[in-house]
Amino acid sequence: MSSHTTTNDDTLSLSTFTCAWCGLTVSAHAADGAPRNHCPSCLRSRHLLDHAEGGPSDCEGRMSPIAIAVLRTGDWMVIHRCVRCDELTSNPVRTDDNQLVLMRVAVRPLAQPPFPLEAFGTL
């Protein structure tokens, strides 16, 4: 995702990026003011940080949402996998994220299990 900064007056600075997947121009802050690094429409991101080293990533691949994790606090996290280097990252779900896409990612393991569902009929 490319980053842009727009300044109106000296006090207002709005940072945005363009989603590399769907093309939506996205605010770098969610509706509640929390910082965001994924598109609220398609939940995809760009691999910008190397979490193993803590610095910038030389990969810059596209990050696809592959799962939802629920923390002990009840907060949801989107699990992303880089399509270029396969690194996994997690990002907090934001209040204005697309709820339909979140649920599709969350139920994917139940809708497409790694084993045939017919196996339950023989138990």
Tab-separated table of C-alpha atoms in Angstrom:
chain	number	residue	atom	x	y	z
A	1	MET	CA	0.000	0.000	0.000
A	2	SER	CA	1.409	3.330	-0.909
A	3	SER	CA	1.385	6.059	1.682
A	4	HIS	CA	0.194	9.621	1.182
A	5	THR	CA	0.030	12.554	3.567
A	6	THR	CA	-2.393	15.411	3.051
A	7	THR	CA	-2.097	18.580	5.132
A	8	ASN	CA	-4.908	21.144	5.547
A	9	ASP	CA	-3.834	24.132	7.664
A	10	ASP	CA	-0.980	23.576	10.083
A	11	THR	CA	-2.969	21.551	12.624
A	12	LEU	CA	-4.683	18.864	10.543
A	13	SER	CA	-2.630	16.064	9.025
A	14	LEU	CA	-4.430	13.088	7.522
A	15	SER	CA	-2.351	10.105	6.484
A	16	THR	CA	-3.840	7.731	3.909
A	17	PHE	CA	-2.818	4.752	1.815
A	18	THR	CA	-4.252	3.094	-1.258
A	19	CYS	CA	-5.132	-0.594	-0.954
A	20	ALA	CA	-3.008	-2.600	-3.390
A	21	TRP	CA	-5.839	-5.157	-3.762
A	22	CYS	CA	-9.097	-3.221	-4.114
A	23	GLY	CA	-7.814	0.316	-4.770
A	24	LEU	CA	-9.705	1.940	-1.889
A	25	THR	CA	-8.109	5.066	-0.416
A	26	VAL	CA	-7.909	4.299	3.299
A	27	SER	CA	-7.251	6.505	6.315
A	28	ALA	CA	-4.309	5.307	8.400
A	29	HIS	CA	-6.608	5.684	11.420
A	30	ALA	CA	-9.854	3.819	12.085
A	31	ALA	CA	-13.098	5.598	12.952
A	32	ASP	CA	-12.250	5.324	16.666
A	33	GLY	CA	-8.821	6.936	16.110
A	34	ALA	CA	-6.814	3.716	16.449
A	35	PRO	CA	-4.010	3.263	13.908
A	36	ARG	CA	-4.650	0.806	11.079
A	37	ASN	CA	-2.447	-0.974	8.577
A	38	HIS	CA	-4.989	-2.999	6.619
A	39	CYS	CA	-7.840	-2.128	4.285
A	40	PRO	CA	-11.211	-2.021	6.105
A	41	SER	CA	-13.002	-3.199	2.957
A	42	CYS	CA	-11.039	-6.313	1.924
A	43	LEU	CA	-8.847	-6.717	5.080
A	44	ARG	CA	-5.699	-7.052	2.969
A	45	SER	CA	-2.416	-5.361	3.728
A	46	ARG	CA	1.138	-4.935	2.459
A	47	HIS	CA	4.166	-6.567	4.102
A	48	LEU	CA	6.033	-3.503	5.351
A	49	LEU	CA	7.610	-4.706	8.609
A	50	ASP	CA	9.887	-7.650	9.219
A	51	HIS	CA	8.619	-8.850	12.584
A	52	ALA	CA	11.519	-11.270	13.086
A	53	GLU	CA	13.997	-8.380	12.936
A	54	GLY	CA	11.626	-5.567	13.906
A	55	GLY	CA	12.674	-3.355	11.016
A	56	PRO	CA	11.409	-2.570	7.526
A	57	SER	CA	10.686	-5.512	5.280
A	58	ASP	CA	12.519	-5.913	1.997
A	59	CYS	CA	9.680	-8.163	0.821
A	60	GLU	CA	6.820	-5.646	0.427
A	61	GLY	CA	4.566	-8.504	-0.686
A	62	ARG	CA	0.798	-8.548	-0.361
A	63	MET	CA	-0.695	-9.814	2.888
A	64	SER	CA	-3.875	-11.907	2.665
A	65	PRO	CA	-6.214	-12.443	5.631
A	66	ILE	CA	-6.205	-16.168	6.385
A	67	ALA	CA	-7.780	-16.451	9.846
A	68	ILE	CA	-9.246	-14.672	12.856
A	69	ALA	CA	-7.738	-15.157	16.300
A	70	VAL	CA	-9.600	-14.247	19.479
A	71	LEU	CA	-7.469	-13.104	22.398
A	72	ARG	CA	-8.277	-13.928	26.028
A	73	THR	CA	-9.557	-10.371	26.355
A	74	GLY	CA	-12.132	-11.090	23.621
A	75	ASP	CA	-10.426	-8.824	21.095
A	76	TRP	CA	-10.263	-10.140	17.527
A	77	MET	CA	-7.053	-10.173	15.489
A	78	VAL	CA	-6.767	-10.651	11.721
A	79	ILE	CA	-4.021	-13.127	10.849
A	80	HIS	CA	-2.285	-12.249	7.576
A	81	ARG	CA	0.081	-14.334	5.451
A	82	CYS	CA	2.468	-12.721	2.988
A	83	VAL	CA	1.923	-14.179	-0.489
A	84	ARG	CA	5.600	-13.618	-1.311
A	85	CYS	CA	7.556	-14.826	1.765
A	86	ASP	CA	4.824	-16.665	3.792
A	87	GLU	CA	5.482	-14.683	6.999
A	88	LEU	CA	2.479	-14.521	9.350
A	89	THR	CA	1.434	-11.337	11.145
A	90	SER	CA	-1.513	-10.320	13.302
A	91	ASN	CA	-3.360	-7.011	13.332
A	92	PRO	CA	-6.232	-5.878	15.559
A	93	VAL	CA	-9.705	-5.768	14.045
A	94	ARG	CA	-10.903	-2.166	13.845
A	95	THR	CA	-14.434	-0.871	14.441
A	96	ASP	CA	-14.993	0.037	10.784
A	97	ASP	CA	-13.669	-3.214	9.258
A	98	ASN	CA	-16.054	-4.964	6.867
A	99	GLN	CA	-18.066	-7.285	9.131
A	100	LEU	CA	-19.104	-9.607	6.308
A	101	VAL	CA	-15.497	-10.197	5.237
A	102	LEU	CA	-14.482	-10.714	8.890
A	103	MET	CA	-17.145	-13.408	9.325
A	104	ARG	CA	-16.201	-15.088	6.036
A	105	VAL	CA	-12.587	-15.351	7.212
A	106	ALA	CA	-13.664	-16.525	10.684
A	107	VAL	CA	-15.929	-19.352	9.455
A	108	ARG	CA	-13.712	-20.508	6.568
A	109	PRO	CA	-12.240	-23.427	8.608
A	110	LEU	CA	-15.773	-24.700	9.339
A	111	ALA	CA	-16.963	-24.236	5.758
A	112	GLN	CA	-13.854	-25.828	4.223
A	113	PRO	CA	-12.445	-28.351	6.733
A	114	PRO	CA	-9.190	-30.150	5.871
A	115	PHE	CA	-10.991	-33.516	6.011
A	116	PRO	CA	-14.156	-34.913	4.400
A	117	LEU	CA	-17.314	-34.102	6.360
A	118	GLU	CA	-18.606	-37.582	5.569
A	119	ALA	CA	-16.223	-38.861	8.272
A	120	PHE	CA	-18.673	-37.564	10.918
A	121	GLY	CA	-21.370	-39.901	9.628
A	122	THR	CA	-19.342	-42.962	10.669
A	123	LEU	CA	-18.651	-41.817	14.256
